[in-house]
CSV table of C-alpha atoms and ligand atoms in Angstrom, one decimal:
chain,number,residue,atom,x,y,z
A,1,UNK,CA,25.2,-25.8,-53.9
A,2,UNK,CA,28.8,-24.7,-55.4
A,3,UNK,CA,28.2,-24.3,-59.7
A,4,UNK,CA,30.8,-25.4,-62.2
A,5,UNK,CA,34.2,-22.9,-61.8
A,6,UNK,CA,33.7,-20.1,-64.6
A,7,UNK,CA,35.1,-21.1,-68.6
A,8,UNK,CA,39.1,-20.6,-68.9
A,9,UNK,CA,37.6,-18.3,-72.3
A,10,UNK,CA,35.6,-16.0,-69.7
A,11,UNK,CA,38.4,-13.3,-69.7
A,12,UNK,CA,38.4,-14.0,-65.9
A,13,UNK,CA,39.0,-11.3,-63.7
A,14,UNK,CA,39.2,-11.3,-60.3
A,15,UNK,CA,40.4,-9.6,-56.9
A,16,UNK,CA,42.3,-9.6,-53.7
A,17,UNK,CA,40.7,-6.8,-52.0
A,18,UNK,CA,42.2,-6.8,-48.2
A,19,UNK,CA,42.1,-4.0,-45.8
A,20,UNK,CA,45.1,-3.3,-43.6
A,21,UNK,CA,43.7,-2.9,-40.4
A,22,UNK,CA,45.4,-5.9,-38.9
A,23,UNK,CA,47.3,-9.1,-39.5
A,24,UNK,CA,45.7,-11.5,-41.8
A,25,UNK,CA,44.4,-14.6,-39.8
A,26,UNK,CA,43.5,-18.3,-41.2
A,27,UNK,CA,40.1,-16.9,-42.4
A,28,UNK,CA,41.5,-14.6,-44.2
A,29,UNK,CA,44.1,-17.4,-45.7
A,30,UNK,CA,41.3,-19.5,-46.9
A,31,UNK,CA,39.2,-16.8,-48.7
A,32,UNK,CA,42.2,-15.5,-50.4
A,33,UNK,CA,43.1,-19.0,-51.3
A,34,UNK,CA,39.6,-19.8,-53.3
A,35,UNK,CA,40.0,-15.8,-54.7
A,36,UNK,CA,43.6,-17.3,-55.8
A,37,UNK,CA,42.3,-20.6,-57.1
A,38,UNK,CA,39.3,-19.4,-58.8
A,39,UNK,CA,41.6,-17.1,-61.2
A,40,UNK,CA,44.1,-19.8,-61.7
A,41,UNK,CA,41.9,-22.4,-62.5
A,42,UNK,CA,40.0,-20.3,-65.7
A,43,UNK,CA,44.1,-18.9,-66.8
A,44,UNK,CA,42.4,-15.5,-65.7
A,45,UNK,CA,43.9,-12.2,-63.8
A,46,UNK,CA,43.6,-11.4,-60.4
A,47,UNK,CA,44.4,-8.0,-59.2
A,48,UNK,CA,45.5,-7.4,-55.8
A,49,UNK,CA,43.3,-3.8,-54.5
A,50,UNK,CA,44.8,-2.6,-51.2
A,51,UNK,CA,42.0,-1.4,-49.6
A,52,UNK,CA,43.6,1.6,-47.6
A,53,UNK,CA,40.6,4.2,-47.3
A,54,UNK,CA,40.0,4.7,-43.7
A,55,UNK,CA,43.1,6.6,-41.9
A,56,UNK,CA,41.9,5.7,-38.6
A,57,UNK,CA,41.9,1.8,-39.0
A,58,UNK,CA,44.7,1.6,-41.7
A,59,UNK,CA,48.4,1.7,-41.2
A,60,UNK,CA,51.2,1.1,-44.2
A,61,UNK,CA,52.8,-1.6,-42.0
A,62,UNK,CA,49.9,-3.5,-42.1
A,63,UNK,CA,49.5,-3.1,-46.1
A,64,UNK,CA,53.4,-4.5,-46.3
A,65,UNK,CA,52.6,-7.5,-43.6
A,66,UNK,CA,49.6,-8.4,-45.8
A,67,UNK,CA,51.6,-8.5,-48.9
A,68,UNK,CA,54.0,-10.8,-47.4
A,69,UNK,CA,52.0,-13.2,-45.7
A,70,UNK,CA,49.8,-13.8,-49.2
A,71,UNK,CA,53.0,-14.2,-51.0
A,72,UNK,CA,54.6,-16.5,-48.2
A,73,UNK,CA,50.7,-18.7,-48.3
A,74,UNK,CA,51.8,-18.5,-51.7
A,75,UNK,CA,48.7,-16.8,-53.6
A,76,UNK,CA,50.6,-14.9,-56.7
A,77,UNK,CA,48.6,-11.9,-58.6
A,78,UNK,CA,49.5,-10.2,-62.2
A,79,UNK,CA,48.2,-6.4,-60.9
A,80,UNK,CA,48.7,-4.3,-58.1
A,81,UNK,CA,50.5,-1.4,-55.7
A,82,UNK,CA,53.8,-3.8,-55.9
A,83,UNK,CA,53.3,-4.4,-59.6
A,84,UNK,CA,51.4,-1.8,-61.0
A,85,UNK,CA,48.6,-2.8,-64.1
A,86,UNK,CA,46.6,-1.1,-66.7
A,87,UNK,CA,44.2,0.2,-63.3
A,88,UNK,CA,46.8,1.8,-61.3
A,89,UNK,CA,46.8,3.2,-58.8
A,90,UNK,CA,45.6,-0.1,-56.6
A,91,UNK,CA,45.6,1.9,-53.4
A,92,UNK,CA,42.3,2.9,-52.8
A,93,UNK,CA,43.6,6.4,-50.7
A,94,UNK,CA,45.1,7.0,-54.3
A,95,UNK,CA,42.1,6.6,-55.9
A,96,UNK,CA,39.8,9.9,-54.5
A,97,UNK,CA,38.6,11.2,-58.0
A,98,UNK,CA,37.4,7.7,-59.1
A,99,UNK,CA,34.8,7.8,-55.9
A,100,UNK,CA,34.0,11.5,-56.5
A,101,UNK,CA,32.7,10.3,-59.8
A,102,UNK,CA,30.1,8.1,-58.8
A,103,UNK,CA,29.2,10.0,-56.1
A,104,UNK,CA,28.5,13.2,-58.1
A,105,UNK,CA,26.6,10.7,-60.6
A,106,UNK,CA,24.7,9.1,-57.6
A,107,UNK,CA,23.7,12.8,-56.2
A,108,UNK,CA,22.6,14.1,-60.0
A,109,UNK,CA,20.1,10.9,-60.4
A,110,UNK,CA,18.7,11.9,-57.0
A,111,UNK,CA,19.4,8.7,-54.8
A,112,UNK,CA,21.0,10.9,-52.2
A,113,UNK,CA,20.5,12.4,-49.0
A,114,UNK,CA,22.7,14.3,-46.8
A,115,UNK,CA,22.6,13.2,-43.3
A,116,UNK,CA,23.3,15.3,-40.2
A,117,UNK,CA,22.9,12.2,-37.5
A,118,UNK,CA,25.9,11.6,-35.0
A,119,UNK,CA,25.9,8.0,-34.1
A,120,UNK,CA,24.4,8.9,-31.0
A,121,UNK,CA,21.5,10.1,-32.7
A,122,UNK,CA,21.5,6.5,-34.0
A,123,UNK,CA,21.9,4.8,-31.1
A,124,UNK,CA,19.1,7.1,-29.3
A,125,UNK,CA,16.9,6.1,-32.4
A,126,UNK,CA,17.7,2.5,-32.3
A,127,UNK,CA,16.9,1.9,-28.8
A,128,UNK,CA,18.6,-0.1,-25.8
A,129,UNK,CA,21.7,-2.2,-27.2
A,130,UNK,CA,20.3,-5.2,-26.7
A,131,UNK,CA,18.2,-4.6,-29.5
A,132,UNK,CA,21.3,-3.7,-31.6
A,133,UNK,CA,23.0,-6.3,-33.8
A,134,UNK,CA,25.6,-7.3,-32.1
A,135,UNK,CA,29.1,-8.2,-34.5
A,136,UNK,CA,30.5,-11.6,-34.3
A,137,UNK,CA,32.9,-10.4,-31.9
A,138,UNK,CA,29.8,-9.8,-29.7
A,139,UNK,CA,31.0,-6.5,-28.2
A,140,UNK,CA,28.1,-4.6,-29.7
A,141,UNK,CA,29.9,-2.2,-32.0
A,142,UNK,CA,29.5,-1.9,-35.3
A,143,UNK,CA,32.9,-2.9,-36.5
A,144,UNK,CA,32.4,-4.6,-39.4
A,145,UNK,CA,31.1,-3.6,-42.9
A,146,UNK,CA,27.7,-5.5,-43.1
A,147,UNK,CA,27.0,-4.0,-39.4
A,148,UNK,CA,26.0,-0.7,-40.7
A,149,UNK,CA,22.3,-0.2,-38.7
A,150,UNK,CA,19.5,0.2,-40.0
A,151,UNK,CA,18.8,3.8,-40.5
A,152,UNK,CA,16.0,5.5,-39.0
A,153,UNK,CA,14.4,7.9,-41.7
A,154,UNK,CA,15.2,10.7,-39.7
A,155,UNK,CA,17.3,12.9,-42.5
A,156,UNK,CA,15.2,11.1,-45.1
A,157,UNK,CA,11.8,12.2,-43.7
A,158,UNK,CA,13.2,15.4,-43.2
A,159,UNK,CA,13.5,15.6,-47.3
A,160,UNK,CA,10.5,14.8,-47.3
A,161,UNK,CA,11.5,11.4,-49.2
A,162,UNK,CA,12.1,13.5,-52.8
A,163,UNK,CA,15.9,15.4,-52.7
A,164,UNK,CA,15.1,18.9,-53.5
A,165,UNK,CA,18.1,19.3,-55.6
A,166,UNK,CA,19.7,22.4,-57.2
A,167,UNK,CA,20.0,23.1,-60.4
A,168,UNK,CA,23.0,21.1,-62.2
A,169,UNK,CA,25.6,23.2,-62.6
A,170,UNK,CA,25.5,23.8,-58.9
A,171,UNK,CA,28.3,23.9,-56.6
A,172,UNK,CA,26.7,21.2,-54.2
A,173,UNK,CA,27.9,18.5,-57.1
A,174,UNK,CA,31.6,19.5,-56.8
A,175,UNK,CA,32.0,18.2,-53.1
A,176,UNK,CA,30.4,16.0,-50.6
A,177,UNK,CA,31.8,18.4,-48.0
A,178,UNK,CA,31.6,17.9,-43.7
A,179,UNK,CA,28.4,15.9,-44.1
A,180,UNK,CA,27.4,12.1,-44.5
A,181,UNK,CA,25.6,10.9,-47.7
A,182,UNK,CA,23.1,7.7,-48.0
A,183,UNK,CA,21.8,6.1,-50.6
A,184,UNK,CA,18.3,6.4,-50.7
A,185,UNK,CA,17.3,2.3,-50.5
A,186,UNK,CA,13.7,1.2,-52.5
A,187,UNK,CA,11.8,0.0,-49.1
A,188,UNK,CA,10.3,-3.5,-49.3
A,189,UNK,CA,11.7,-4.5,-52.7
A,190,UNK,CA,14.1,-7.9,-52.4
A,191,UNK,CA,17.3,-7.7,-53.4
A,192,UNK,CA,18.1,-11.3,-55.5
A,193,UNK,CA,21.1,-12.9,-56.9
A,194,UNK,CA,22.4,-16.0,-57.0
A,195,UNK,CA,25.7,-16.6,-55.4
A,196,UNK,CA,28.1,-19.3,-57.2
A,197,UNK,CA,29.1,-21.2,-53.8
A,198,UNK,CA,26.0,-20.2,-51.4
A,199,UNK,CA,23.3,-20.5,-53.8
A,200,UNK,CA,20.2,-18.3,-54.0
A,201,UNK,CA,20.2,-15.1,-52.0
A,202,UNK,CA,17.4,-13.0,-50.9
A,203,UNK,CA,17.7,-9.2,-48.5
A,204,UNK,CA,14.8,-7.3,-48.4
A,205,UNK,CA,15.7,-2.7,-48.7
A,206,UNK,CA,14.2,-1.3,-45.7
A,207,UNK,CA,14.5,-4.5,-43.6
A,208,UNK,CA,17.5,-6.4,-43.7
A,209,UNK,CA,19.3,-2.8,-44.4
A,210,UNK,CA,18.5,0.8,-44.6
A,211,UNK,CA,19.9,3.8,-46.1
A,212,UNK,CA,23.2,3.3,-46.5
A,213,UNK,CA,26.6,6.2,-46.1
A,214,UNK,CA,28.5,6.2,-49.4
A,215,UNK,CA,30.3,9.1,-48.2
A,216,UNK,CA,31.6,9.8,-45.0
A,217,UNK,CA,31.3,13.4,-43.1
A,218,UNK,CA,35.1,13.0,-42.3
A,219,UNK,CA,35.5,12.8,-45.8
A,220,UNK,CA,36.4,9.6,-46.8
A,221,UNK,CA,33.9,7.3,-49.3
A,222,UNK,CA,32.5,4.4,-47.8
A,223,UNK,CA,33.3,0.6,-48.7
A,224,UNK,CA,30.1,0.4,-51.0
A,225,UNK,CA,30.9,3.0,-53.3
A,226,UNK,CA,34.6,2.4,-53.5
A,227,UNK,CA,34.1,-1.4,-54.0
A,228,UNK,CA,31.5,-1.2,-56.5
A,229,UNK,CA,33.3,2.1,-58.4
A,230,UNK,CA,36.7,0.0,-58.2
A,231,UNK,CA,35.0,-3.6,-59.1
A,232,UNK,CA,33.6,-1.8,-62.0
A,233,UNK,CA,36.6,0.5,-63.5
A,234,UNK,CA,39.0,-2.9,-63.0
A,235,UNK,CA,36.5,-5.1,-65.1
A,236,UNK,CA,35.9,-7.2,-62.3
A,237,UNK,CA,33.9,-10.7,-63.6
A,238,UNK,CA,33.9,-12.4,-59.8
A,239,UNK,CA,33.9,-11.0,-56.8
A,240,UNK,CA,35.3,-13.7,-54.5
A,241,UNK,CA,34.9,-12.8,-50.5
A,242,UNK,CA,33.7,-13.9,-47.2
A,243,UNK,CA,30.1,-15.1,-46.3
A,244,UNK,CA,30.3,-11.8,-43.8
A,245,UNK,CA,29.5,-9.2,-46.5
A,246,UNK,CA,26.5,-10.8,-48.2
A,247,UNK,CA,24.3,-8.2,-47.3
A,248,UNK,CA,26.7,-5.3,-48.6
A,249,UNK,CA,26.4,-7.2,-52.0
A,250,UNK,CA,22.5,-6.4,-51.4
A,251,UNK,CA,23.7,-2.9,-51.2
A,252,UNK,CA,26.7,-2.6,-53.9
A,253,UNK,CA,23.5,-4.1,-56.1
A,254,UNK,CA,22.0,-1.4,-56.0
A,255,UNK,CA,24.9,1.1,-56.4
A,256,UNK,CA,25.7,-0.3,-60.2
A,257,UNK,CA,21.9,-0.3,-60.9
A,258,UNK,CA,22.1,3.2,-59.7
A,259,UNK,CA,25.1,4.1,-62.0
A,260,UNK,CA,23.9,2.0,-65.0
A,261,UNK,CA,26.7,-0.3,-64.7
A,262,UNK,CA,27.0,-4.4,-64.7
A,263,UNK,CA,27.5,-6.1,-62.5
A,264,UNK,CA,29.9,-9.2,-61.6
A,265,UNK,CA,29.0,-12.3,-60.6
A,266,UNK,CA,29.3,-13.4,-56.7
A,267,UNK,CA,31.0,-16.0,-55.3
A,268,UNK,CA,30.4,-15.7,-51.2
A,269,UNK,CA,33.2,-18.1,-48.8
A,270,UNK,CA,31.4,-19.8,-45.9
A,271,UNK,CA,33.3,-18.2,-42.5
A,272,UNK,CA,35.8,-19.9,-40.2
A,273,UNK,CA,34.8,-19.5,-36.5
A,274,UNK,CA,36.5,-20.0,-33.3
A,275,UNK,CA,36.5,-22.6,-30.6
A,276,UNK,CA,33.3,-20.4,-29.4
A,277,UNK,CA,31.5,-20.4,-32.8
A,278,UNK,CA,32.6,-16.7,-33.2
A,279,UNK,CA,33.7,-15.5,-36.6
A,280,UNK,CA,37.5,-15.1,-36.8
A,281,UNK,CA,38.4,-11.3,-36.4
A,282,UNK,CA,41.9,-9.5,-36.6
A,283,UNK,CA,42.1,-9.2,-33.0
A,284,UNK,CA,42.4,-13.0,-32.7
A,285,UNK,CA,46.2,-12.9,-32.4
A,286,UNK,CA,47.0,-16.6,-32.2
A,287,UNK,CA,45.3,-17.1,-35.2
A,288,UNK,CA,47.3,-14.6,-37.3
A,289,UNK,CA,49.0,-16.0,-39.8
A,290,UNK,CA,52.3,-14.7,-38.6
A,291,UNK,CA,51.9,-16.1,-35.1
A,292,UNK,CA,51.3,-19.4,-36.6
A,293,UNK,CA,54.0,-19.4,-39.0
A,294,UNK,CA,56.2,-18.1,-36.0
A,295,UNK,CA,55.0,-21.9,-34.4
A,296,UNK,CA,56.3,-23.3,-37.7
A,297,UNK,CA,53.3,-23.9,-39.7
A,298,UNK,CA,53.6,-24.4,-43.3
A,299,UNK,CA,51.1,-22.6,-45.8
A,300,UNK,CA,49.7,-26.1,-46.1
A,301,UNK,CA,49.2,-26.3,-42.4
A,302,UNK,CA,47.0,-23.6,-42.4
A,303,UNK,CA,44.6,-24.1,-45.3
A,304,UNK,CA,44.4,-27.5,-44.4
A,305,UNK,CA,43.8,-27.3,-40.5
A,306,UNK,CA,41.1,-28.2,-38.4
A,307,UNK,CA,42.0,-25.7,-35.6
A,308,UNK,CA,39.1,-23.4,-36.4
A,309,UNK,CA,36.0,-25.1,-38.1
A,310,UNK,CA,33.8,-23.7,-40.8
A,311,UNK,CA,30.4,-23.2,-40.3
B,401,LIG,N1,38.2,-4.8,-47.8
B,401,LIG,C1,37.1,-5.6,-47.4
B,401,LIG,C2,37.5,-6.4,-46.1
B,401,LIG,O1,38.7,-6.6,-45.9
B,401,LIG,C3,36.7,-6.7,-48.3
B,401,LIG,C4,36.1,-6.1,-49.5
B,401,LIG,C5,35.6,-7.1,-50.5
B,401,LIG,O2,36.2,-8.2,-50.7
B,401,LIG,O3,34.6,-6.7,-51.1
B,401,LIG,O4,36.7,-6.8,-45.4
């Protein structure tokens, strides 16, 4: 159900937006690819975002090694860390006071809770794991961004579903301080858009996701806010990305409705599996793009191969 590619007179803009937890892998190389072609074929810009905002999983070497093997596939952008742009910094650790913004904004409108669960609260409240979504990978973590559980109500019904907030000029706006934030999801109202490759789209609040963190208690702000505050301050017109994080655009919908802000249009990639039918992760070594190119692949090779199928 793929539309007609956007006009060349849209004023195109579109983004690379990896994180660099890992070394890219042919899954990776054939999202990027359609991000890279969609842009070239309207004579629009594409901006390359490094999305560096979780110290734990992120490591500079991995930000370099995903530069390189994008440049050696061949995918070419006009902003970003190694180029700089009218948006810089693209580093997302370099961009704290953009997040802070729409948080504060999120927290003033009153779609904000704090949240004092540990994830073994969540897991206690969940149940058994077998009741757990499991990740591709099957290992029953929740290690990728659409994993997120759904959240229990607990902090939620402990405000009593309204935020008593303070007054506005209160210091509780400056800072999210040592505690986790959700968004505040409208239960049983269906999420719809229509994505430009996957067609009609349809995820119920409250069911196929809960209250979501947009700020962590370690500090750092949560994919959803950072994507949608970063889609929206680079003018953004396409977001181009894998099949996987369908349900966070449910989500990141609602964050610019939240913060009054437009939204771009979707373009979702269908997901390359493995032998086993299990999406590709970074822990699939073989697959990286540097162990293939180490075999002597060619950038054609690998957007071109049948060694993992789509699904
Ligand atoms: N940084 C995210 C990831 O690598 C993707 C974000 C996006 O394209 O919205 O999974």
């Amino acid at each position: 159900m793929a539309s007609a590619p956007p006009s060349p007179s849209s004023g195109y803009r579109g983004r690379l937006a990896p994180s660099p937890t890992g070394y890219l892998h042919v899954g990776h190389a054939r999202t990027f690819w359609t991000v890279f072609q969609r842009a070239r074929e309207t004579g629009g810009t594409l901006i390359m975002r490094m999305e560096d905002l979780d110290p734990d999983r992120c490591r500079p070497a991995y930000a370099d090694a995903v530069l390189e093997d994008l440049r050696w596939l061949g995918i070419r952008w006009q902003e970003g860390p190694d180029k700089g742009g009218p948006f810089a910094p693209y580093l997302q650790s370099k961009r704290r006071a953009i997040y802070l913004e729409a948080w504060r904004k999120l927290l003033r409108t009153g779609r904000l809770f704090p949240c004092r669960c540990s994830r073994k609260d969540l897991e206690t409240a969940l149940g058994a794991p077998h009741e757990r979504v499991q990740t591709a990978g099957g290992g029953g973590k929740f290690d990728t961004l659409d994993d997120e559980p759904l959240y229990p109500g607990t902090c939620r019904r402990f405000m009593g579903g309204t935020p008593q907030l303070p007054g506005p000029t209160a210091s509780v706006y400056e800072d999210p301080g040592g505690t986790n934030w959700r968004f505040r999801v409208p239960d049983g109202e269906a999420i719809e858009f229509v994505d430009r490759n996957l067609g009609p789209q349809r995820f119920v609040a409250g069911v196929d996701f809960g209250d979501f963190v947009v700020w962590r208690r370690d500090g750092v702000p949560s994919y959803q806010l950072a994507c949608v505050a970063d889609d929206a301050a680079m003018g953004i017109t396409e977001v181009v990305r894998g099949a996987d994080l369908l349900k966070s655009t449910a989500r990141q919908i609602l964050l610019y409705r939240a913060l009054g802000l437009p939204a771009p249009a979707w373009y979702h990639c269908r997901l390359v599996v493995d032998h086993n039918g299990r999406r590709l992760a970074k822990r699939h070594d073989a697959l990286s793009l540097r162990a293939l190119r180490q075999r002597g692949l060619t950038p054609m090779n690998i957007l071109s191969a049948d060694l993992p199928v789509e699904v």
